[in-house]
mmCIF file of C-alpha atoms and ligand atoms in Angstrom:
data_model
loop_
_atom_site.group_PDB
_atom_site.id
_atom_site.type_symbol
_atom_site.label_atom_id
_atom_site.label_comp_id
_atom_site.label_asym_id
_atom_site.label_seq_id
_atom_site.Cartn_x
_atom_site.Cartn_y
_atom_site.Cartn_z
ATOM 1 C CA MET A 1 -20.664 -15.374 -16.939
ATOM 2 C CA ARG A 2 -17.432 -14.612 -18.842
ATOM 3 C CA ILE A 3 -14.765 -12.107 -17.606
ATOM 4 C CA LEU A 4 -11.607 -11.041 -19.331
ATOM 5 C CA ILE A 5 -8.642 -10.147 -16.929
ATOM 6 C CA LEU A 6 -6.343 -7.741 -19.139
ATOM 7 C CA ASN A 7 -2.933 -6.796 -18.062
ATOM 8 C CA GLY A 8 -0.720 -4.378 -19.590
ATOM 9 C CA PRO A 9 3.064 -3.668 -19.991
ATOM 10 C CA ASN A 10 5.651 -4.918 -17.491
ATOM 11 C CA LEU A 11 2.935 -6.750 -15.425
ATOM 12 C CA ASN A 12 4.523 -10.084 -16.703
ATOM 13 C CA LEU A 13 7.481 -9.098 -14.470
ATOM 14 C CA LEU A 14 5.363 -8.832 -11.187
ATOM 15 C CA GLY A 15 6.918 -10.513 -8.257
ATOM 16 C CA HIS A 16 10.457 -9.566 -9.500
ATOM 17 C CA ARG A 17 9.756 -5.918 -10.490
ATOM 18 C CA GLU A 18 10.099 -3.483 -7.550
ATOM 19 C CA PRO A 19 8.535 -5.978 -5.208
ATOM 20 C CA ASP A 20 8.533 -3.323 -2.440
ATOM 21 C CA VAL A 21 6.220 -1.209 -4.673
ATOM 22 C CA TYR A 22 4.228 -3.888 -6.489
ATOM 23 C CA GLY A 23 4.341 -6.845 -4.119
ATOM 24 C CA TYR A 24 5.687 -10.392 -4.315
ATOM 25 C CA GLU A 25 2.933 -11.963 -6.044
ATOM 26 C CA THR A 26 3.651 -12.888 -9.640
ATOM 27 C CA LEU A 27 0.937 -12.604 -12.353
ATOM 28 C CA ALA A 28 0.551 -16.406 -12.250
ATOM 29 C CA ASP A 29 -0.211 -16.179 -8.419
ATOM 30 C CA ILE A 30 -2.846 -13.498 -9.116
ATOM 31 C CA GLU A 31 -4.309 -15.731 -11.681
ATOM 32 C CA THR A 32 -4.617 -18.647 -9.462
ATOM 33 C CA LEU A 33 -6.212 -16.475 -6.667
ATOM 34 C CA LEU A 34 -8.771 -15.099 -9.392
ATOM 35 C CA ARG A 35 -9.546 -18.680 -10.736
ATOM 36 C CA GLN A 36 -10.135 -19.803 -7.136
ATOM 37 C CA ARG A 37 -12.474 -16.911 -6.580
ATOM 38 C CA ALA A 38 -14.247 -17.483 -9.758
ATOM 39 C CA GLU A 39 -14.976 -21.057 -8.714
ATOM 40 C CA ASP A 40 -16.303 -20.003 -5.382
ATOM 41 C CA LEU A 41 -18.612 -17.504 -7.093
ATOM 42 C CA GLY A 42 -20.055 -20.313 -8.965
ATOM 43 C CA GLY A 43 -17.918 -20.972 -12.026
ATOM 44 C CA ILE A 44 -17.282 -17.682 -13.729
ATOM 45 C CA GLU A 45 -15.255 -18.334 -16.952
ATOM 46 C CA LEU A 46 -12.150 -16.196 -16.999
ATOM 47 C CA ASP A 47 -9.689 -15.337 -19.853
ATOM 48 C CA PHE A 48 -6.267 -13.897 -19.188
ATOM 49 C CA VAL A 49 -4.470 -11.667 -21.473
ATOM 50 C CA GLN A 50 -1.120 -9.877 -20.776
ATOM 51 C CA SER A 51 0.680 -7.840 -23.304
ATOM 52 C CA ASN A 52 3.382 -5.275 -23.534
ATOM 53 C CA HIS A 53 1.997 -4.141 -26.643
ATOM 54 C CA GLU A 54 -0.864 -1.494 -26.928
ATOM 55 C CA GLY A 55 -2.442 -2.946 -30.114
ATOM 56 C CA GLU A 56 -2.551 -6.576 -28.624
ATOM 57 C CA LEU A 57 -4.546 -5.065 -25.620
ATOM 58 C CA ILE A 58 -6.894 -3.465 -28.024
ATOM 59 C CA ASP A 59 -7.326 -6.637 -30.022
ATOM 60 C CA ALA A 60 -8.153 -8.442 -26.816
ATOM 61 C CA ILE A 61 -10.864 -5.849 -25.981
ATOM 62 C CA HIS A 62 -12.344 -6.223 -29.435
ATOM 63 C CA ALA A 63 -12.262 -10.077 -29.207
ATOM 64 C CA HIS A 64 -13.989 -10.176 -25.901
ATOM 65 C CA ARG A 65 -16.530 -7.424 -26.738
ATOM 66 C CA ASP A 66 -19.496 -9.913 -26.440
ATOM 67 C CA TRP A 67 -18.265 -11.264 -23.018
ATOM 68 C CA ASP A 68 -19.775 -9.955 -19.611
ATOM 69 C CA GLY A 69 -17.000 -7.659 -18.431
ATOM 70 C CA ILE A 70 -13.352 -6.788 -18.254
ATOM 71 C CA VAL A 71 -10.863 -6.193 -15.403
ATOM 72 C CA ILE A 72 -8.108 -4.120 -16.918
ATOM 73 C CA ASN A 73 -4.730 -3.143 -15.273
ATOM 74 C CA GLY A 74 -3.554 -0.844 -18.235
ATOM 75 C CA ALA A 75 -0.195 -0.414 -16.284
ATOM 76 C CA ALA A 76 1.724 2.633 -17.895
ATOM 77 C CA PHE A 77 -0.761 2.848 -20.921
ATOM 78 C CA THR A 78 -3.252 3.855 -18.371
ATOM 79 C CA HIS A 79 -1.625 7.166 -18.335
ATOM 80 C CA SER A 80 -0.915 7.510 -22.034
ATOM 81 C CA SER A 81 -3.312 5.413 -24.206
ATOM 82 C CA THR A 82 -6.103 7.305 -25.884
ATOM 83 C CA ALA A 83 -6.409 4.323 -28.159
ATOM 84 C CA ILE A 84 -7.155 1.848 -25.291
ATOM 85 C CA ALA A 85 -9.682 4.387 -23.798
ATOM 86 C CA ASP A 86 -11.353 4.514 -27.277
ATOM 87 C CA ALA A 87 -11.444 0.662 -27.458
ATOM 88 C CA LEU A 88 -13.198 0.573 -24.166
ATOM 89 C CA SER A 89 -15.596 3.296 -25.308
ATOM 90 C CA SER A 90 -16.280 1.259 -28.464
ATOM 91 C CA ILE A 91 -17.754 -1.771 -26.509
ATOM 92 C CA THR A 92 -20.907 -1.979 -24.411
ATOM 93 C CA ILE A 93 -19.827 -4.301 -21.652
ATOM 94 C CA PRO A 94 -18.636 -2.913 -18.334
ATOM 95 C CA ALA A 95 -14.876 -2.595 -17.468
ATOM 96 C CA ILE A 96 -13.212 -2.012 -14.099
ATOM 97 C CA GLU A 97 -9.737 -0.225 -13.954
ATOM 98 C CA VAL A 98 -7.472 -1.842 -11.381
ATOM 99 C CA HIS A 99 -4.043 -0.915 -9.954
ATOM 100 C CA LEU A 100 -1.892 -2.685 -7.546
ATOM 101 C CA THR A 101 -0.671 0.654 -6.126
ATOM 102 C CA ASN A 102 -2.685 3.745 -5.140
ATOM 103 C CA VAL A 103 -1.657 5.608 -8.361
ATOM 104 C CA HIS A 104 -3.073 8.839 -6.736
ATOM 105 C CA ALA A 105 -0.581 8.554 -3.840
ATOM 106 C CA ARG A 106 2.531 7.706 -6.155
ATOM 107 C CA PRO A 107 5.170 10.455 -6.326
ATOM 108 C CA GLU A 108 5.343 10.606 -10.007
ATOM 109 C CA THR A 109 2.426 13.027 -10.865
ATOM 110 C CA TRP A 110 1.940 11.645 -14.463
ATOM 111 C CA ARG A 111 0.395 8.511 -12.612
ATOM 112 C CA HIS A 112 -2.169 10.622 -11.173
ATOM 113 C CA HIS A 113 -4.175 10.981 -14.671
ATOM 114 C CA SER A 114 -5.910 8.051 -16.155
ATOM 115 C CA PHE A 115 -7.298 8.013 -19.618
ATOM 116 C CA LEU A 116 -9.184 4.864 -18.785
ATOM 117 C CA SER A 117 -11.137 6.201 -15.670
ATOM 118 C CA PRO A 118 -13.599 8.393 -17.646
ATOM 119 C CA VAL A 119 -14.688 5.283 -19.781
ATOM 120 C CA THR A 120 -14.777 2.543 -17.101
ATOM 121 C CA TRP A 121 -17.321 1.743 -14.452
ATOM 122 C CA GLY A 122 -14.963 2.672 -11.802
ATOM 123 C CA GLN A 123 -11.301 2.225 -10.472
ATOM 124 C CA VAL A 124 -9.992 -0.006 -7.818
ATOM 125 C CA SER A 125 -6.426 1.257 -6.928
ATOM 126 C CA GLY A 126 -4.077 0.533 -4.031
ATOM 127 C CA PHE A 127 -5.034 -2.939 -2.538
ATOM 128 C CA GLY A 128 -2.096 -5.057 -4.101
ATOM 129 C CA TYR A 129 -3.535 -8.181 -5.525
ATOM 130 C CA ARG A 130 -6.723 -7.672 -3.656
ATOM 131 C CA SER A 131 -7.691 -4.998 -6.220
ATOM 132 C CA TYR A 132 -8.226 -7.723 -8.856
ATOM 133 C CA LEU A 133 -10.176 -9.795 -6.432
ATOM 134 C CA ALA A 134 -12.415 -6.727 -5.593
ATOM 135 C CA ALA A 135 -12.937 -5.867 -9.219
ATOM 136 C CA LEU A 136 -14.068 -9.413 -9.914
ATOM 137 C CA ASP A 137 -16.436 -9.348 -7.076
ATOM 138 C CA LEU A 138 -17.934 -5.958 -8.268
ATOM 139 C CA LEU A 139 -18.478 -7.172 -11.908
ATOM 140 C CA TYR A 140 -19.791 -10.544 -10.736
ATOM 141 C CA SER A 141 -22.530 -8.673 -8.566
ATOM 142 C CA ARG A 142 -23.400 -6.152 -11.393
ATOM 143 C CA VAL A 143 -23.710 -8.889 -14.019
ATOM 144 C CA ALA A 144 -25.646 -11.152 -11.815
ATOM 145 C CA GLU A 145 -28.116 -8.532 -10.649
ATOM 146 C CA GLU A 146 -28.689 -7.618 -14.526
ATOM 147 C CA GLU A 147 -29.172 -11.119 -15.284
ATOM 148 C CA GLN A 148 -31.812 -11.568 -12.532
ATOM 149 C CA ASN A 149 -33.575 -8.403 -13.663
ATOM 150 C CA ALA A 150 -33.588 -9.462 -17.298
HETATM 151 C C1 DQA B 201 0.117 0.135 -12.002
HETATM 152 C C2 DQA B 201 0.376 1.488 -11.858
HETATM 153 C C3 DQA B 201 0.992 2.136 -13.158
HETATM 154 O O1 DQA B 201 1.209 3.591 -12.721
HETATM 155 C C4 DQA B 201 2.227 1.512 -13.447
HETATM 156 O O2 DQA B 201 2.731 2.052 -14.743
HETATM 157 C C5 DQA B 201 2.169 -0.025 -13.595
HETATM 158 C C6 DQA B 201 1.296 -0.695 -12.646
HETATM 159 C C7 DQA B 201 -0.376 -0.656 -10.875
HETATM 160 O O3 DQA B 201 -0.928 -1.678 -10.853
HETATM 161 O O4 DQA B 201 -0.237 -0.069 -9.772
HETATM 162 O O5 DQA B 201 2.770 -0.525 -14.380
HETATM 163 O O6 DQA B 201 -0.928 -0.030 -13.104
#
């Protein structure tokens, strides 16, 4: 099983960027936790891509379209990018939208709308780094079930 973990703009600064909002874990810490979890689940292959550029995120979605699933934190592009939404619509594998913060509870109302939600399997929002771990578990259980039923 192969799963892409895709992170959008400014997430490279995690751990330093508004840590009271986004937490003290760096993206590298989150990668370590996910790799550990992937091993515990029986050796899921993970690829990690982070970019501050919309087109690079779209390229990564295209390049992984024959993988088994995508965990995507589109960061601010969540709230603006019809192009990333179209990229997710263009592929057939499931994607889960994740956010460290509960975007619906944030004071900025522009964070309450997501262009990605309508084209993803679902959203995990508000659990800090645990959002990523939950999304990995959910994709694993879906793909494993589909493989069993195939
Ligand atoms: C975020 C929430 C977005 O609104 C914000 O632009 C981010 C991070 C989150 O993980 O909570 O950069 O996606």
